[in-house]
Coordinates of C-alpha atoms in Angstrom, one line a residue:
Chain A
M745 CA 105.8 149.0 -170.4
M746 CA 106.3 147.2 -167.4
S747 CA 106.9 143.8 -167.0
Y748 CA 104.7 141.6 -164.5
L749 CA 105.3 138.7 -162.5
D750 CA 103.1 135.8 -162.7
F751 CA 101.3 136.2 -159.5
E752 CA 100.5 140.0 -160.6
R753 CA 98.1 139.2 -163.3
P754 CA 95.1 140.0 -161.8
I755 CA 96.9 143.5 -161.4
A756 CA 98.0 143.7 -164.7
E757 CA 94.5 142.9 -166.6
L758 CA 93.3 145.8 -164.2
E759 CA 96.0 147.9 -165.1
A760 CA 95.8 147.3 -168.5
R761 CA 91.8 147.8 -168.9
V762 CA 92.8 151.4 -167.0
A763 CA 95.0 151.9 -170.1
E764 CA 93.2 151.0 -172.5
L765 CA 90.0 153.1 -171.3
R766 CA 92.2 156.0 -170.9
E767 CA 93.2 155.4 -174.8
T768 CA 89.6 155.3 -175.8
A769 CA 88.9 158.6 -173.7
N770 CA 91.8 160.4 -175.3
G771 CA 89.3 161.0 -178.2
G772 CA 87.0 162.9 -175.8
K773 CA 84.0 162.1 -177.0
I774 CA 83.0 159.2 -174.0
D775 CA 83.5 160.7 -169.9
V776 CA 85.2 157.5 -168.9
G777 CA 87.1 159.5 -165.7
Q778 CA 84.3 157.8 -163.0
E779 CA 85.4 154.1 -164.6
V780 CA 88.7 154.5 -164.6
H781 CA 89.0 156.2 -161.2
R782 CA 86.7 153.2 -159.9
L783 CA 89.3 150.5 -161.6
E784 CA 92.2 152.9 -160.2
V785 CA 91.1 152.3 -156.8
K786 CA 90.7 148.8 -157.5
A787 CA 93.7 148.3 -159.0
R788 CA 95.6 149.9 -156.0
K789 CA 94.1 147.9 -153.5
L790 CA 94.5 144.5 -155.1
L791 CA 98.2 145.4 -155.5
R792 CA 98.4 146.4 -151.8
D793 CA 96.9 143.1 -150.5
T794 CA 99.0 141.3 -152.7
Y795 CA 102.1 143.0 -151.9
A796 CA 101.1 142.8 -147.9
K797 CA 101.0 139.4 -148.2
L798 CA 104.0 138.3 -150.4
T799 CA 104.6 134.5 -149.8
P800 CA 108.9 134.1 -149.4
W801 CA 108.8 132.8 -153.1
Q802 CA 107.0 135.7 -154.5
K803 CA 109.3 138.2 -152.6
A804 CA 112.6 136.1 -154.5
Q805 CA 110.6 136.7 -157.5
V806 CA 110.4 140.5 -156.8
A807 CA 114.1 140.6 -155.6
R808 CA 114.9 139.5 -159.1
H809 CA 112.4 141.3 -161.2
P810 CA 114.3 142.9 -164.2
E811 CA 113.3 146.4 -163.7
R812 CA 114.1 146.4 -160.2
P813 CA 117.0 149.1 -159.6
H814 CA 120.3 147.9 -159.9
F815 CA 123.9 149.6 -158.4
K816 CA 124.0 152.0 -161.7
E817 CA 120.9 153.6 -160.7
Y818 CA 121.2 153.6 -156.9
V819 CA 124.8 155.3 -157.3
A820 CA 122.9 157.8 -159.6
G821 CA 120.4 158.4 -157.2
I822 CA 122.2 158.0 -153.8
A823 CA 125.8 159.8 -154.8
E824 CA 126.0 163.0 -156.1
D825 CA 129.4 162.3 -156.9
F826 CA 130.9 159.0 -158.0
M827 CA 134.6 158.1 -159.2
P828 CA 135.1 154.2 -160.3
L829 CA 138.3 152.5 -159.3
A830 CA 138.9 149.3 -161.6
G831 CA 141.1 146.0 -161.3
D832 CA 142.3 143.8 -158.8
R833 CA 145.9 144.8 -159.9
A834 CA 146.6 141.0 -160.3
F835 CA 144.2 139.3 -163.2
A836 CA 141.4 141.5 -164.1
D837 CA 138.7 143.8 -163.7
D838 CA 135.5 142.2 -162.5
H839 CA 132.4 144.2 -164.1
A840 CA 129.9 142.4 -161.6
I841 CA 131.3 143.9 -159.1
I842 CA 131.7 147.7 -159.3
G843 CA 132.9 150.1 -156.4
G844 CA 134.7 153.5 -156.1
L845 CA 135.0 157.0 -154.0
A846 CA 131.9 158.8 -153.8
R847 CA 129.9 161.5 -152.0
I848 CA 126.6 160.8 -150.3
D849 CA 125.1 164.1 -148.9
G850 CA 128.7 165.5 -148.5
R851 CA 129.9 162.2 -146.8
K852 CA 132.9 161.0 -148.4
V853 CA 132.4 157.0 -149.0
M854 CA 133.7 154.0 -150.7
L855 CA 130.9 152.7 -152.7
M856 CA 130.8 149.0 -153.9
G857 CA 128.0 146.4 -155.1
H858 CA 127.1 144.0 -157.6
E859 CA 125.6 145.2 -160.7
K860 CA 123.3 142.5 -162.8
G861 CA 122.5 144.7 -165.9
N862 CA 119.7 145.8 -167.7
D863 CA 119.7 144.3 -170.9
T864 CA 121.1 141.3 -173.1
A865 CA 124.6 143.4 -173.3
S866 CA 124.9 144.7 -169.8
R867 CA 124.1 141.5 -168.6
L868 CA 127.1 139.4 -170.0
K869 CA 129.1 142.2 -169.3
H870 CA 128.1 142.1 -165.7
N871 CA 127.7 138.5 -165.9
F872 CA 124.3 138.7 -164.3
G873 CA 125.7 139.9 -160.8
M874 CA 127.7 136.6 -160.2
A875 CA 131.6 137.7 -159.5
K876 CA 134.5 135.7 -160.0
P877 CA 137.7 136.0 -157.6
E878 CA 139.2 139.3 -159.4
G879 CA 135.7 141.1 -158.2
Y880 CA 136.3 139.9 -155.0
R881 CA 139.9 140.9 -154.9
K882 CA 139.1 144.1 -156.0
A883 CA 136.6 144.6 -153.1
I884 CA 139.1 143.8 -150.6
R885 CA 141.8 146.3 -152.5
L886 CA 138.9 149.0 -152.3
M887 CA 138.1 148.3 -148.6
E888 CA 141.9 148.0 -147.8
L889 CA 141.9 152.0 -149.4
A890 CA 139.2 153.0 -147.6
D891 CA 140.7 151.6 -144.3
R892 CA 143.8 153.6 -144.9
F893 CA 142.4 156.9 -145.6
G894 CA 139.5 156.9 -143.2
L895 CA 136.4 156.1 -146.0
P896 CA 133.4 154.5 -144.6
V897 CA 132.6 151.4 -146.6
V898 CA 128.9 151.2 -147.9
S899 CA 128.2 147.9 -149.9
L900 CA 125.0 147.2 -152.2
V901 CA 124.6 143.3 -152.6
D902 CA 122.4 142.2 -155.1
T903 CA 124.0 138.6 -156.6
P904 CA 122.6 135.3 -157.1
G905 CA 125.8 134.3 -156.0
A906 CA 129.2 134.0 -156.9
F907 CA 130.5 132.6 -160.6
P908 CA 130.5 129.0 -160.4
G909 CA 133.3 128.3 -163.4
V910 CA 136.3 126.7 -164.1
Q911 CA 138.3 129.8 -164.7
A912 CA 137.1 131.2 -160.9
E913 CA 137.7 127.6 -159.5
E914 CA 141.1 127.8 -160.8
R915 CA 141.9 131.7 -159.5
G916 CA 140.3 130.5 -156.1
Q917 CA 137.1 131.7 -156.1
A918 CA 136.9 130.4 -152.1
E919 CA 139.7 132.0 -151.0
A920 CA 138.7 135.7 -152.8
I921 CA 135.6 135.3 -150.7
A922 CA 137.0 134.4 -147.4
R923 CA 139.3 137.1 -147.8
A924 CA 136.6 139.4 -148.6
T925 CA 134.7 138.4 -145.8
E926 CA 137.9 138.6 -143.6
K927 CA 138.7 142.0 -144.8
C928 CA 135.0 143.5 -144.0
L929 CA 135.8 142.3 -140.2
E930 CA 139.1 144.1 -140.1
L931 CA 138.2 147.5 -141.1
G932 CA 138.4 150.2 -138.8
V933 CA 136.2 152.2 -140.5
P934 CA 131.9 152.1 -140.4
M935 CA 130.9 149.9 -143.0
V936 CA 126.8 149.4 -144.0
A937 CA 125.6 146.7 -146.5
T938 CA 122.3 146.5 -148.0
I939 CA 120.8 143.7 -149.5
V940 CA 119.1 145.8 -152.2
G941 CA 118.0 142.4 -154.5
E942 CA 119.2 139.0 -153.9
G943 CA 121.8 138.2 -151.5
G944 CA 122.9 134.8 -152.9
S945 CA 125.3 132.8 -150.3
G946 CA 128.9 133.9 -150.0
G947 CA 129.0 135.7 -152.6
A948 CA 127.1 138.1 -151.1
V949 CA 128.2 137.8 -147.3
A950 CA 131.4 138.9 -148.6
I951 CA 130.7 142.1 -149.1
A952 CA 128.2 142.4 -146.1
A953 CA 129.8 141.2 -142.8
A954 CA 129.3 145.0 -142.1
N955 CA 128.5 147.0 -138.8
K956 CA 124.7 147.5 -140.0
V957 CA 123.1 145.5 -142.3
L958 CA 120.0 146.7 -143.9
M959 CA 117.8 144.7 -146.3
F960 CA 115.1 146.3 -148.7
E961 CA 111.5 145.0 -147.9
H962 CA 111.3 142.5 -150.5
A963 CA 114.7 141.4 -151.0
I964 CA 115.7 138.0 -150.2
Y965 CA 119.3 136.5 -148.7
S966 CA 119.7 133.2 -148.3
V967 CA 122.5 130.4 -147.9
I968 CA 121.5 128.8 -151.2
S969 CA 118.9 129.7 -153.9
P970 CA 115.7 128.3 -153.5
E971 CA 115.8 126.5 -156.6
G972 CA 119.3 125.1 -155.4
C973 CA 118.3 124.1 -151.8
A974 CA 115.0 122.4 -153.6
S975 CA 117.0 120.7 -155.9
I976 CA 119.2 119.2 -153.6
L977 CA 116.5 118.7 -150.7
W978 CA 113.6 117.4 -152.5
R979 CA 115.4 116.5 -155.5
T980 CA 113.4 118.7 -157.6
A981 CA 113.6 122.4 -158.5
D982 CA 109.8 122.7 -158.5
K983 CA 109.7 122.7 -154.8
A984 CA 111.6 126.1 -154.6
S985 CA 108.6 127.8 -153.2
D986 CA 108.5 125.1 -150.3
A987 CA 112.3 125.7 -150.3
A988 CA 111.9 129.2 -149.9
E989 CA 109.4 129.0 -147.3
A990 CA 111.8 126.8 -145.0
M991 CA 114.6 128.4 -145.5
R992 CA 113.3 131.6 -143.9
I993 CA 115.1 134.3 -146.5
T994 CA 112.9 137.2 -146.0
A995 CA 113.9 140.4 -144.2
R996 CA 111.1 140.0 -141.7
H997 CA 112.6 136.6 -140.8
L998 CA 116.3 137.6 -141.1
E999 CA 115.2 140.5 -138.9
E1000 CA 113.9 138.2 -136.1
L1001 CA 116.9 136.1 -136.8
K1002 CA 119.0 139.6 -135.5
V1003 CA 120.7 138.7 -139.0
I1004 CA 119.9 142.2 -140.3
D1005 CA 119.8 145.4 -138.4
R1006 CA 116.5 147.1 -140.7
V1007 CA 114.2 146.7 -143.0
V1008 CA 113.9 149.3 -145.2
K1009 CA 110.5 149.9 -146.9
E1010 CA 109.9 149.4 -150.5
P1011 CA 107.0 151.6 -152.6
L1012 CA 103.9 149.9 -152.8
G1013 CA 104.3 147.1 -155.5
G1014 CA 108.2 147.1 -155.0
A1015 CA 111.2 149.4 -156.2
H1016 CA 110.4 148.7 -159.1
R1017 CA 107.4 150.3 -159.6
A1018 CA 108.6 153.6 -158.1
P1019 CA 112.5 153.3 -158.1
D1020 CA 113.3 156.8 -157.5
K1021 CA 111.4 156.8 -154.4
A1022 CA 113.1 153.5 -153.5
I1023 CA 116.2 155.1 -153.9
D1024 CA 115.6 158.0 -151.9
T1025 CA 114.5 155.7 -149.0
L1026 CA 117.6 153.8 -149.1
K1027 CA 119.6 156.7 -149.3
S1028 CA 118.4 158.3 -145.9
A1029 CA 118.6 154.8 -144.4
I1030 CA 122.1 154.5 -145.2
V1031 CA 122.8 158.2 -144.4
E1032 CA 121.3 157.6 -140.6
E1033 CA 123.4 154.4 -140.1
L1034 CA 126.8 156.2 -141.4
D1035 CA 126.1 158.9 -139.1
G1036 CA 125.2 156.4 -136.1
L1037 CA 128.6 154.6 -136.5
S1038 CA 130.3 158.0 -137.2
S1039 CA 131.3 158.6 -133.4
L1040 CA 132.6 155.2 -132.9
S1041 CA 136.8 154.7 -132.9
R1042 CA 138.5 152.1 -135.2
D1043 CA 138.6 149.6 -132.1
E1044 CA 135.3 150.1 -131.3
L1045 CA 134.0 149.8 -134.8
I1046 CA 135.8 146.2 -135.1
A1047 CA 134.9 145.0 -131.7
Q1048 CA 130.8 145.6 -132.6
R1049 CA 131.5 143.8 -135.5
R1050 CA 133.2 140.9 -134.2
A1051 CA 130.6 140.8 -131.2
K1052 CA 127.8 141.0 -133.5
Y1053 CA 128.6 137.6 -135.4
L1054 CA 130.1 135.9 -132.5
A1055 CA 126.1 136.4 -130.9
I1056 CA 124.6 134.9 -134.2
S1057 CA 123.7 131.7 -133.3
Chain B
M323 CA 124.5 88.9 -142.8
S324 CA 122.1 86.3 -143.1
W325 CA 119.6 86.0 -140.2
I326 CA 121.3 82.7 -138.8
D327 CA 124.7 84.7 -138.5
K328 CA 122.5 87.6 -137.0
V329 CA 121.1 85.1 -134.5
R330 CA 124.4 83.8 -133.6
N331 CA 126.2 87.0 -133.1
G332 CA 123.8 88.0 -131.1
I333 CA 124.6 85.4 -128.6
P334 CA 127.6 86.6 -126.4
F335 CA 129.5 83.4 -125.4
L336 CA 129.6 82.5 -128.9
P337 CA 132.6 83.1 -131.6
K338 CA 131.4 86.5 -133.5
R339 CA 131.4 84.9 -137.0
Q340 CA 131.7 87.6 -140.0
A341 CA 130.4 87.6 -143.4
E342 CA 132.4 87.7 -146.4
D343 CA 131.7 91.7 -146.8
Q344 CA 132.9 92.1 -143.4
L345 CA 136.1 90.8 -143.7
W346 CA 136.9 92.6 -147.4
H347 CA 137.2 96.2 -148.3
K348 CA 136.4 97.3 -152.2
C349 CA 138.7 100.5 -153.2
K350 CA 136.2 102.8 -154.6
K351 CA 138.9 103.7 -156.6
C352 CA 141.0 100.6 -157.9
D353 CA 138.1 98.3 -157.1
A354 CA 140.9 96.0 -155.6
M355 CA 139.8 93.7 -152.7
V356 CA 141.7 94.5 -150.2
F357 CA 141.6 92.9 -146.7
L358 CA 139.6 94.7 -144.5
R359 CA 142.3 94.6 -141.5
E360 CA 144.9 95.8 -143.8
W361 CA 143.0 98.6 -145.1
E362 CA 142.1 99.8 -141.5
G363 CA 145.9 99.7 -140.2
N364 CA 146.7 101.6 -143.5
A365 CA 144.8 104.5 -142.4
H366 CA 142.1 103.6 -145.3
V367 CA 144.7 104.1 -148.0
C368 CA 144.5 101.7 -150.4
P369 CA 147.6 99.4 -150.4
R370 CA 147.2 99.0 -154.1
C371 CA 146.5 102.6 -155.6
D372 CA 147.0 104.8 -152.8
F373 CA 143.5 105.9 -152.8
H374 CA 142.8 108.0 -149.7
D375 CA 139.2 107.0 -148.2
R376 CA 137.6 109.1 -145.8
I377 CA 138.3 108.8 -142.3
G378 CA 136.1 108.9 -138.9
V379 CA 137.1 110.8 -136.3
K380 CA 138.5 108.6 -133.9
E381 CA 140.9 107.1 -136.3
R382 CA 142.2 110.5 -137.6
F383 CA 143.1 111.1 -133.4
E384 CA 144.6 107.8 -133.4
L385 CA 146.6 108.6 -136.2
L386 CA 147.8 111.8 -135.1
F387 CA 148.1 112.2 -131.0
D388 CA 151.3 110.6 -129.2
D389 CA 150.6 107.0 -127.4
G390 CA 147.2 107.6 -128.8
K391 CA 146.1 109.3 -126.2
W392 CA 144.2 112.9 -126.4
E393 CA 141.4 114.3 -124.2
E394 CA 138.1 115.0 -126.3
L395 CA 136.9 119.3 -125.5
P396 CA 132.9 119.1 -125.2
S397 CA 130.5 120.4 -128.1
P398 CA 129.2 123.6 -127.2
E399 CA 125.6 123.6 -126.3
V400 CA 123.7 125.5 -129.3
R401 CA 120.0 126.1 -130.4
E402 CA 118.8 122.8 -132.0
D403 CA 116.6 123.6 -135.0
P404 CA 116.1 127.2 -135.2
L405 CA 113.9 127.2 -138.4
K406 CA 112.0 124.0 -137.5
F407 CA 113.1 122.8 -141.0
R408 CA 111.2 120.2 -142.8
D409 CA 111.7 119.2 -146.3
T410 CA 110.8 115.5 -147.1
K411 CA 112.1 114.6 -143.7
K412 CA 111.8 116.8 -140.7
Y413 CA 115.7 118.2 -139.6
T414 CA 115.2 116.9 -136.0
D415 CA 114.8 113.3 -138.0
R416 CA 117.8 113.8 -139.8
M417 CA 119.8 114.8 -136.8
K418 CA 118.6 112.2 -135.1
Q419 CA 119.7 109.3 -137.6
A420 CA 123.2 111.6 -137.9
R421 CA 124.0 111.2 -134.0
A422 CA 122.7 107.2 -134.1
K423 CA 124.8 106.8 -136.8
T424 CA 128.1 108.4 -135.6
Q425 CA 127.6 108.6 -131.8
R426 CA 128.2 112.4 -131.6
K427 CA 126.5 115.2 -131.4
D428 CA 127.3 117.1 -134.9
A429 CA 129.9 117.3 -137.6
L430 CA 133.0 119.0 -135.6
I431 CA 134.7 117.1 -132.7
N432 CA 137.9 119.0 -131.0
A433 CA 140.6 117.5 -129.0
K434 CA 144.2 118.4 -127.6
G435 CA 146.7 116.2 -127.3
K436 CA 150.3 116.4 -128.2
I437 CA 151.9 115.6 -131.9
D438 CA 156.0 114.7 -131.8
G439 CA 155.4 115.9 -128.1
R440 CA 154.3 119.5 -129.2
P441 CA 151.1 120.6 -127.3
V442 CA 148.2 121.5 -129.7
V443 CA 144.7 121.8 -130.0
V444 CA 142.9 119.5 -133.4
G445 CA 139.9 119.8 -134.8
V446 CA 138.2 117.1 -136.9
Q447 CA 134.8 117.8 -139.5
D448 CA 132.9 114.4 -139.8
F449 CA 131.5 114.1 -143.5
A450 CA 129.5 111.3 -142.2
F451 CA 127.5 113.5 -140.0
M452 CA 125.0 115.2 -142.7
G453 CA 128.2 115.4 -145.0
G454 CA 130.0 117.4 -142.3
S455 CA 127.9 120.3 -142.8
M456 CA 128.4 123.6 -141.3
G457 CA 125.7 124.9 -139.3
I458 CA 125.7 126.6 -135.8
A459 CA 126.9 123.7 -134.2
V460 CA 130.1 123.1 -136.7
G461 CA 130.6 127.1 -136.0
A462 CA 130.4 126.8 -132.5
A463 CA 132.7 124.0 -132.3
V464 CA 135.5 126.2 -134.8
V465 CA 135.0 128.9 -132.5
A466 CA 135.4 127.0 -129.2
G467 CA 138.4 125.2 -130.6
L468 CA 140.1 128.2 -131.4
R469 CA 139.3 129.8 -128.4
A470 CA 140.5 126.8 -126.3
A471 CA 144.1 126.8 -128.2
I472 CA 144.4 130.4 -127.5
E473 CA 143.9 129.7 -123.6
A474 CA 146.2 126.9 -124.1
K475 CA 149.2 129.0 -126.2
R476 CA 148.4 126.0 -128.8
P477 CA 148.3 125.9 -132.3
Y478 CA 145.6 125.0 -133.8
I479 CA 145.0 122.1 -136.7
L480 CA 141.6 121.9 -138.5
F481 CA 140.9 118.3 -140.6
T482 CA 138.3 120.2 -142.9
A483 CA 135.5 117.6 -144.8
A484 CA 131.6 119.3 -145.4
G485 CA 129.4 119.5 -148.4
G486 CA 129.2 123.4 -147.8
A487 CA 126.9 125.0 -145.4
R488 CA 124.1 123.0 -143.6
M489 CA 120.8 124.4 -145.7
Q490 CA 118.2 123.3 -143.0
E491 CA 119.6 125.9 -140.6
G492 CA 119.3 128.4 -143.2
I493 CA 121.0 131.7 -143.1
L494 CA 122.1 130.8 -140.0
S495 CA 124.7 128.3 -141.5
L496 CA 126.1 131.5 -143.4
M497 CA 126.5 133.3 -141.0
Q498 CA 128.9 130.9 -139.6
M499 CA 131.3 132.3 -142.3
P500 CA 131.8 135.5 -140.7
K501 CA 131.7 134.7 -137.2
T502 CA 134.5 131.8 -137.8
T503 CA 136.3 134.4 -139.2
V504 CA 136.4 136.8 -136.4
A505 CA 137.5 133.6 -134.3
L506 CA 140.4 133.2 -136.5
Q507 CA 140.9 137.1 -136.1
E508 CA 141.4 136.5 -132.6
M509 CA 143.9 133.5 -133.1
K510 CA 146.0 135.9 -135.4
D511 CA 145.7 138.7 -132.4
A512 CA 147.3 135.8 -130.4
G513 CA 149.9 135.0 -132.3
L514 CA 149.2 131.6 -133.1
P515 CA 149.2 129.7 -135.7
Y516 CA 146.2 128.0 -137.7
I517 CA 147.0 124.9 -139.8
V518 CA 144.3 123.8 -142.7
V519 CA 144.2 120.2 -143.5
L520 CA 141.9 120.0 -146.7
T521 CA 140.3 116.4 -146.7
D522 CA 137.8 115.1 -149.1
P523 CA 135.4 116.7 -150.1
T524 CA 135.8 120.4 -148.8
T525 CA 133.1 122.1 -150.6
G526 CA 131.0 125.5 -150.6
G527 CA 130.8 127.7 -147.5
V528 CA 133.0 125.8 -145.6
T529 CA 135.8 126.3 -148.1
A530 CA 134.7 130.1 -148.5
S531 CA 135.5 130.7 -144.7
Y532 CA 137.4 129.0 -142.6
A533 CA 139.1 126.4 -144.5
M534 CA 140.6 128.7 -147.0
L535 CA 142.0 131.2 -144.5
G536 CA 144.8 128.6 -142.6
D537 CA 148.3 130.0 -142.1
V538 CA 149.4 127.1 -143.8
Q539 CA 147.0 125.1 -146.2
I540 CA 147.6 121.3 -146.4
A541 CA 145.4 118.9 -148.5
E542 CA 145.4 115.2 -148.3
P543 CA 146.0 113.4 -152.3
G544 CA 143.2 113.3 -154.4
A545 CA 140.9 115.6 -151.9
L546 CA 137.9 117.4 -154.0
I547 CA 138.0 121.0 -152.9
G548 CA 136.2 123.7 -154.5
F549 CA 134.1 126.6 -154.1
A550 CA 130.8 125.4 -156.4
G551 CA 130.0 121.8 -157.0
Q552 CA 130.7 120.2 -160.1
R553 CA 127.7 119.5 -161.3
V554 CA 126.6 122.9 -160.6
I555 CA 129.9 123.8 -162.5
E556 CA 128.8 121.6 -165.8
Q557 CA 125.2 122.5 -165.5
T558 CA 126.6 126.3 -165.9
I559 CA 129.4 125.8 -168.6
R560 CA 127.4 123.0 -170.2
E561 CA 130.6 121.1 -171.2
K562 CA 132.7 118.5 -169.4
L563 CA 135.0 119.1 -166.3
P564 CA 138.6 118.8 -166.6
E565 CA 140.2 115.9 -165.6
G566 CA 141.5 116.1 -161.9
F567 CA 139.7 119.7 -161.5
Q568 CA 139.2 120.7 -157.8
R569 CA 141.4 118.0 -156.6
A570 CA 144.0 118.5 -154.2
E571 CA 147.2 118.2 -156.9
Y572 CA 145.2 121.0 -159.1
L573 CA 145.0 123.3 -156.0
L574 CA 148.5 123.0 -155.2
E575 CA 149.2 123.5 -159.4
H576 CA 147.4 126.5 -159.2
G577 CA 148.7 128.1 -156.0
M578 CA 145.9 127.7 -153.7
I579 CA 147.6 125.5 -150.9
D580 CA 150.9 124.9 -149.5
M581 CA 151.7 121.2 -150.0
V582 CA 149.5 117.8 -150.9
V583 CA 150.5 115.2 -147.9
H584 CA 150.2 111.6 -147.8
R585 CA 148.2 110.6 -144.6
H586 CA 150.9 108.6 -144.0
A587 CA 153.1 111.3 -143.8
L588 CA 150.7 113.8 -142.2
K589 CA 151.9 113.6 -138.5
E590 CA 155.8 113.8 -138.9
K591 CA 154.6 117.3 -141.5
L592 CA 152.3 118.8 -139.0
A593 CA 154.8 118.4 -136.2
G594 CA 157.6 119.8 -138.4
L595 CA 155.4 123.1 -139.0
V596 CA 154.4 123.5 -135.4
G597 CA 158.0 123.1 -134.3
Y598 CA 158.7 126.2 -137.0
L599 CA 156.2 128.4 -136.1
T600 CA 156.1 128.0 -132.3
G601 CA 158.4 129.2 -129.6
N602 CA 160.0 132.0 -131.6
K603 CA 161.3 135.2 -130.1
D604 CA 159.7 137.6 -132.3
A605 CA 156.4 136.4 -132.6
A606 CA 153.7 139.0 -132.8

């Protein structure tokens, strides 16, 4: 049973009606074919219309949809082989960032990203995708490894933000993020990052300062969560919708601002409605970008990244 | 100030009369009443409890540079209010207010000068300007300061103070993290030292970028330094934070910085550091 977002209620009602009719028809006594078809067309149109004009705040909800694919699903669909590597060699293995060696259509890469988890147990295990210093230090280690052995780095960003906790601060959360960002910018191999869900602030940038930054159509990327921004500037989290609007957090806006390079289309109704299709589209986009960067030398890759970030103003 | 004092002080040839609250400073930490001039003369450090209060850009430069002489570098021209941002107030109005209050264009000012005879470029982030927050202008000023240092082959010393990234510039302020990091890499390529002095408070995206990437990391006593804000952490873990959490001394104890230095000893310490790190034959 798919879970619907608040603004999807009219769609949910139509789809429930279709399901109901189908069930009745299972007896085979009443011909409901026409009615079902009519309602399906209507539901589809409503879905299309709703998703064509999602507000930034609605997009934030789609980006956080519990059934949206997460890192493990992307890996399963994108890579024909994945060998996870663990640990920061100093403190722990952070499950909020997963990474390892992978093959994408035969291309060897270092694949890493945030994992949020899909149910209560896995969400706790992955700390809802909020990494601690050890997560960023693992990412640094993996990027260094990739750099030494000539493997392009592919990252998938999906985090509400870096974890705000006492131990995380104690172990240098800020320093870990700063060093990870620095490492992205130093790489002599191609790096392609994709904001697949939530790109939450510094915790996202740390693995997204790439040669090419892609973003799913309904993903969000922002300096602070809409709720956080609202509670500071409007003094109430209820204004999250206004904050989402004002901060320009959507893929289309960020493409205009030249913060991202490419918007990746999602299936109608969001990636969670047809995960396989979404993952396939993303895979082709990543492969295209990797191939586009493959002819650049180490120096050219570093120079391209530097020029790109210096130009953002 | 009473209305009569206002009128009186508005008349140029009469000696100005100061109200009580202009003569005394109340220490934010120990509540001691200190003669304002004494407190100012003590570099905004409480003579009773040693509390390091925030200090302005000009006062910082005065403390640091030889003979009170420095050359301020122009603030880079940048796009203003790129998002046409408005919360309960327009961003442009907030900017106007901050400019009127500080007489500065934005929150980071660079200057060239000498510390104990050693030429340096110094940047100071001003908390009084919208909480020192990092937007396009601050990012551009960090880049400009570093490039001025590279051009003149001098170290860059940066005094940080900021609540974090400037929300009113949205993602563009977040992008200042990689942008300033690129300029730091240019500095590294040039083989020049970058010294950070963390002052109260330095948090958020500023800490998670240039403020934590110094070759040497210094902090002023008691300065609040961290990534996440204390309120956010308390809400997340639902418990009270330990005493001294995220303060300079706490960071020192946890290996995140090299030293905590009293404001009165900063100039000497910085001069010593610059002496060690420059003029060496085999520098890269």
